[in-house]
Coordinates of C-alpha atoms in Angstrom, one line a residue:
M1 CA 14.3 33.0 -26.9
S2 CA 11.2 31.4 -28.2
T3 CA 13.1 28.6 -30.0
D4 CA 15.2 27.8 -26.9
S5 CA 12.0 27.7 -24.7
Q6 CA 10.3 25.4 -27.2
T7 CA 13.3 23.0 -27.5
S8 CA 13.8 22.8 -23.8
R9 CA 10.1 22.2 -23.0
P10 CA 9.4 18.7 -21.7
V11 CA 7.8 16.3 -24.1
V12 CA 5.3 15.0 -21.5
R13 CA 3.7 18.4 -21.0
P14 CA 2.4 18.8 -24.6
L15 CA 1.1 15.3 -24.4
I16 CA -0.8 16.0 -21.2
E17 CA -2.1 19.3 -22.6
R18 CA -3.3 17.5 -25.7
F19 CA -5.1 14.6 -24.0
G20 CA -5.8 16.2 -20.7
F21 CA -4.8 15.2 -17.2
H22 CA -8.3 14.1 -16.5
H23 CA -8.1 11.6 -19.3
L24 CA -4.8 10.3 -18.0
L25 CA -6.3 9.9 -14.5
A26 CA -9.3 8.0 -15.9
T27 CA -7.1 5.7 -17.9
T28 CA -5.0 4.9 -14.9
L29 CA -8.2 4.1 -12.9
V30 CA -9.3 1.7 -15.6
L31 CA -5.9 0.0 -15.6
V32 CA -6.0 -0.4 -11.8
A33 CA -9.5 -1.9 -12.0
A34 CA -8.3 -4.3 -14.7
T35 CA -5.3 -5.4 -12.6
I36 CA -7.5 -6.2 -9.7
L37 CA -9.9 -8.3 -11.8
L38 CA -7.1 -10.1 -13.4
G39 CA -5.6 -10.8 -10.0
V40 CA -8.9 -12.3 -9.0
A41 CA -8.9 -14.5 -12.1
A42 CA -5.4 -15.7 -11.3
K43 CA -6.4 -16.5 -7.7
A44 CA -9.7 -18.2 -8.7
T45 CA -8.0 -20.4 -11.3
G46 CA -5.3 -21.4 -8.9
S47 CA -2.8 -19.7 -11.1
G48 CA -1.1 -17.7 -8.3
L49 CA 1.5 -20.4 -7.9
A50 CA 1.8 -21.0 -11.6
C51 CA 5.0 -19.9 -13.5
E52 CA 6.6 -22.5 -11.3
A53 CA 6.3 -20.0 -8.4
N54 CA 8.9 -17.8 -10.2
W55 CA 8.7 -14.0 -9.7
P56 CA 8.9 -11.8 -11.7
Q57 CA 9.8 -14.4 -14.3
C58 CA 7.5 -17.1 -15.5
D59 CA 8.2 -20.7 -16.8
A60 CA 8.9 -20.5 -20.6
G61 CA 10.6 -18.6 -23.4
P62 CA 13.9 -16.7 -23.2
Y63 CA 14.9 -16.2 -19.6
N64 CA 11.6 -17.7 -18.5
L65 CA 9.8 -14.5 -19.4
L66 CA 6.8 -16.1 -21.1
P67 CA 4.0 -18.5 -19.9
A68 CA 4.2 -22.2 -20.6
N69 CA 0.5 -23.1 -20.2
I70 CA -3.0 -21.6 -19.5
P71 CA -2.6 -21.3 -15.7
S72 CA 0.7 -19.6 -16.2
F73 CA -0.8 -17.3 -18.8
Y74 CA -3.4 -16.1 -16.2
E75 CA -0.6 -15.2 -13.8
W76 CA 1.7 -13.8 -16.5
F77 CA -1.0 -11.6 -18.0
H78 CA -2.0 -10.3 -14.6
R79 CA 1.6 -9.2 -14.0
F80 CA 1.8 -7.8 -17.5
V81 CA -1.2 -5.5 -17.0
A82 CA -0.1 -4.7 -13.5
M83 CA 3.2 -3.4 -14.9
F84 CA 1.4 -1.0 -17.2
A85 CA -0.9 0.1 -14.3
G86 CA 2.2 0.7 -12.1
F87 CA 3.8 2.9 -14.8
A88 CA 0.5 4.7 -15.3
I89 CA 0.2 5.4 -11.5
I90 CA 3.8 6.7 -11.4
G91 CA 3.3 8.8 -14.5
T92 CA 0.0 10.3 -13.2
A93 CA 1.6 11.2 -9.9
L94 CA 4.6 12.9 -11.6
A95 CA 2.3 14.7 -14.0
S96 CA 0.1 15.9 -11.1
I97 CA 3.2 17.3 -9.3
R98 CA 4.5 19.0 -12.4
L99 CA 1.3 20.6 -13.6
P100 CA 0.5 23.8 -11.7
D101 CA -3.2 23.8 -12.2
V102 CA -3.9 20.3 -10.6
D103 CA -5.8 20.4 -7.3
R104 CA -3.4 19.8 -4.4
R105 CA -5.8 17.2 -3.0
V106 CA -5.6 15.3 -6.2
V107 CA -1.8 15.5 -6.0
A108 CA -1.9 14.0 -2.5
L109 CA -4.2 11.2 -3.5
V110 CA -2.3 10.1 -6.6
V111 CA 1.1 10.4 -4.8
A112 CA -0.3 8.2 -2.0
G113 CA -1.3 5.7 -4.7
M114 CA 2.3 5.9 -6.1
I115 CA 3.7 5.3 -2.6
L116 CA 1.5 2.2 -2.1
T117 CA 2.4 0.8 -5.5
P118 CA 5.8 -0.6 -4.6
I119 CA 4.3 -2.0 -1.4
Q120 CA 1.7 -3.7 -3.6
V121 CA 4.4 -5.1 -5.9
V122 CA 6.2 -6.6 -2.9
L123 CA 2.9 -8.1 -1.6
G124 CA 2.3 -9.5 -5.1
R125 CA 5.7 -11.2 -5.0
E126 CA 4.9 -12.6 -1.6
T127 CA 1.7 -14.2 -2.8
V128 CA 3.8 -16.2 -5.2
T129 CA 6.7 -17.1 -2.8
Q130 CA 4.5 -17.7 0.3
Y131 CA 0.8 -17.6 -0.7
T132 CA -0.6 -17.3 2.8
M133 CA -4.2 -16.0 3.4
N134 CA -3.0 -13.0 5.3
I135 CA -0.7 -11.9 2.5
L136 CA -3.4 -12.6 0.0
S137 CA -5.8 -10.4 1.9
L138 CA -3.3 -7.6 2.3
H139 CA -2.6 -7.8 -1.4
F140 CA -6.3 -7.5 -2.2
W141 CA -7.1 -4.6 0.2
T142 CA -4.0 -2.6 -0.8
A143 CA -5.2 -2.9 -4.4
V144 CA -8.7 -1.7 -3.4
L145 CA -7.2 1.2 -1.4
I146 CA -5.2 2.3 -4.5
F147 CA -8.4 2.0 -6.6
A148 CA -10.4 4.1 -4.1
L149 CA -7.7 6.8 -4.0
F150 CA -7.9 7.1 -7.8
V151 CA -11.7 7.1 -7.8
V152 CA -11.7 10.0 -5.4
A153 CA -9.0 11.8 -7.4
T154 CA -11.0 11.3 -10.6
V155 CA -14.2 12.6 -9.1
L156 CA -12.3 15.7 -7.8
V157 CA -10.9 16.4 -11.3
W158 CA -14.1 15.7 -13.1
G159 CA -16.2 17.4 -10.3
P160 CA -17.2 20.6 -12.2
R161 CA -18.7 18.4 -15.0
L162 CA -20.7 16.2 -12.6
T163 CA -24.3 17.1 -11.8
A164 CA -27.2 15.8 -9.7
T165 CA -28.0 13.4 -12.6
H166 CA -24.6 11.7 -11.9
V167 CA -25.6 11.4 -8.2
S168 CA -28.8 9.6 -9.2
G169 CA -26.8 7.5 -11.7
A170 CA -24.3 6.4 -9.0
L171 CA -27.2 5.5 -6.6
G172 CA -28.9 3.6 -9.3
L173 CA -25.6 1.7 -10.0
G174 CA -25.4 0.9 -6.3
L175 CA -29.0 -0.4 -6.3
L176 CA -28.2 -2.6 -9.3
S177 CA -24.9 -3.8 -7.9
L178 CA -26.1 -4.9 -4.5
P179 CA -28.4 -7.8 -5.5
F180 CA -25.7 -9.1 -7.9
H181 CA -23.1 -8.8 -5.1
V182 CA -25.2 -11.1 -2.9
A183 CA -26.4 -13.4 -5.8
L184 CA -22.9 -14.0 -6.9
S185 CA -21.6 -14.7 -3.5
P186 CA -20.8 -18.3 -2.2
L187 CA -24.0 -18.0 0.0
V188 CA -26.1 -18.3 -3.1
V189 CA -23.9 -19.6 -5.9
G190 CA -22.3 -22.2 -3.7
D191 CA -25.6 -23.9 -3.2
I192 CA -26.3 -24.2 -6.9
T193 CA -23.0 -24.8 -8.6
S194 CA -19.3 -24.4 -8.0
Y195 CA -17.9 -20.9 -7.2
S196 CA -16.2 -20.7 -10.6
P197 CA -13.5 -18.2 -11.7
S198 CA -15.9 -16.4 -14.0
V199 CA -18.4 -16.0 -11.1
Q200 CA -15.7 -14.7 -8.8
M201 CA -14.5 -12.2 -11.4
A202 CA -18.1 -11.0 -11.9
Q203 CA -18.6 -10.5 -8.1
Y204 CA -15.4 -8.5 -7.7
G205 CA -16.4 -6.5 -10.8
V206 CA -19.6 -5.7 -9.0
T207 CA -17.6 -4.9 -5.9
L208 CA -15.6 -2.3 -7.7
A209 CA -18.8 -0.8 -9.2
L210 CA -20.4 -0.6 -5.7
L211 CA -17.3 1.1 -4.3
T212 CA -17.3 3.6 -7.2
A213 CA -21.0 4.3 -6.6
V214 CA -20.6 5.1 -2.9
I215 CA -17.6 7.4 -3.6
V216 CA -19.2 9.3 -6.5
A217 CA -22.7 9.8 -4.9
P218 CA -21.6 11.6 -1.6
M219 CA -18.8 13.6 -3.2
V220 CA -21.0 15.0 -6.0
G221 CA -24.0 15.2 -3.7
H222 CA -22.1 17.4 -1.2
R223 CA -21.4 19.8 -4.1
R224 CA -24.8 19.8 -5.7
F225 CA -27.3 19.6 -2.7
A226 CA -27.8 21.8 0.3
S227 CA -29.8 19.3 2.3
G228 CA -27.9 18.1 5.3
R229 CA -30.1 15.0 5.7
L230 CA -29.5 13.9 2.1
T231 CA -25.7 14.5 2.3
A232 CA -25.5 12.7 5.6
L233 CA -27.4 9.7 4.1
L234 CA -25.1 9.6 1.2
S235 CA -22.0 9.7 3.4
G236 CA -23.6 6.9 5.6
S237 CA -24.0 4.8 2.5
T238 CA -20.2 4.8 2.0
V239 CA -19.6 3.5 5.5
M240 CA -22.3 0.8 5.1
A241 CA -20.9 -0.2 1.7
M242 CA -17.5 -0.8 3.1
A243 CA -19.0 -3.1 5.7
V244 CA -20.8 -5.0 3.0
I245 CA -17.7 -5.3 0.9
F246 CA -15.7 -6.5 3.9
L247 CA -18.3 -9.0 5.0
G248 CA -18.7 -10.2 1.4
R249 CA -15.0 -10.8 1.2
R250 CA -15.2 -12.8 4.5
A251 CA -18.0 -14.9 2.9
V252 CA -15.6 -15.8 0.1
M253 CA -12.5 -16.5 2.3
T254 CA -14.1 -18.3 5.3
F255 CA -17.2 -20.1 6.4
N256 CA -18.8 -18.3 9.3
P257 CA -22.7 -18.4 9.4
A258 CA -22.8 -15.5 11.8
L259 CA -20.8 -13.2 9.4
D260 CA -22.8 -14.6 6.5
Y261 CA -26.1 -13.5 8.1
L262 CA -24.6 -10.1 9.0
Y263 CA -23.5 -9.7 5.4
V264 CA -27.0 -10.3 4.1
I265 CA -28.6 -7.9 6.7
A266 CA -26.0 -5.2 5.9
A267 CA -26.7 -5.6 2.2
G268 CA -30.4 -5.2 2.8
V269 CA -30.0 -2.1 4.9
L270 CA -27.7 -0.6 2.3
F271 CA -30.2 -1.4 -0.5
A272 CA -32.9 0.5 1.5
T273 CA -30.5 3.4 2.1
F274 CA -29.8 3.6 -1.7
A275 CA -33.5 3.6 -2.5
V276 CA -34.3 6.4 0.0
A277 CA -31.3 8.4 -1.1
L278 CA -32.3 8.1 -4.7
Y279 CA -35.8 9.3 -3.9
L280 CA -34.5 12.3 -2.0
T281 CA -32.0 13.1 -4.7
R282 CA -34.5 13.1 -7.4
R283 CA -36.9 15.2 -5.3
A284 CA -34.1 17.7 -4.5
A285 CA -33.1 17.9 -8.1
G286 CA -36.7 18.5 -9.2
A287 CA -37.1 21.3 -6.6
S288 CA -33.9 22.9 -7.8
E289 CA -35.1 22.8 -11.4
R290 CA -38.5 24.4 -10.4
A291 CA -36.6 27.1 -8.4
R292 CA -34.9 28.2 -11.6

């Protein structure tokens, strides 16, 4: 009986038990982030229409599977990493369904990410075959949504290990990210030098860091703090951050002075919110320590 049960046991389960579902989820999150940043690099270098506008093939090697030049390499490498990210998303979703001890909320989140993945693949193909601004924006925001779903799922899985210190760390990351988000935008950089691919990648990297901060802080804060004012402030920072990210994206894609001013004002308000929330968080954490 024991031999039969061991031989019939799926191979994937011992692997998950050895490395942990939480590590699989975190690895998938990193791959999703890498795919987004490489997609930004492909767009910024004008490589979206490289590979002679072939999809999923490129423009060199057997069956045109390899890149022929540097612009094609950017697009090819983006697709290469995206393929592994897609497999990781599907694998994480299937593992969450099969493992009985995974939170059902986590299952719903990663399955939603899996459902969005083929949609994202189709949008990626359309950016090559059509390359319109609407499709490009849909491709970007779908990727951000998948990233956000996996950040939330990761926080839920790692939640018991996260403390008030992580809330302070997330708010500190937000405080640090915001000035760079504005400084790397075309509003500032465009007046000094060209909005280069490396600058664009840096700004979108900061965008992902900012999004992570405003997801981690309220989720862990609701668990660790009893103060309704503090948790409401943390939740409000998430809404404001989404407005800042949206307006920052518009500053990149279009020239609209009214939206540009609104972006700067929203970033200033969010910065102040982070500062107040960080002060209240540290004070609440100190009071909790003294109560013990």
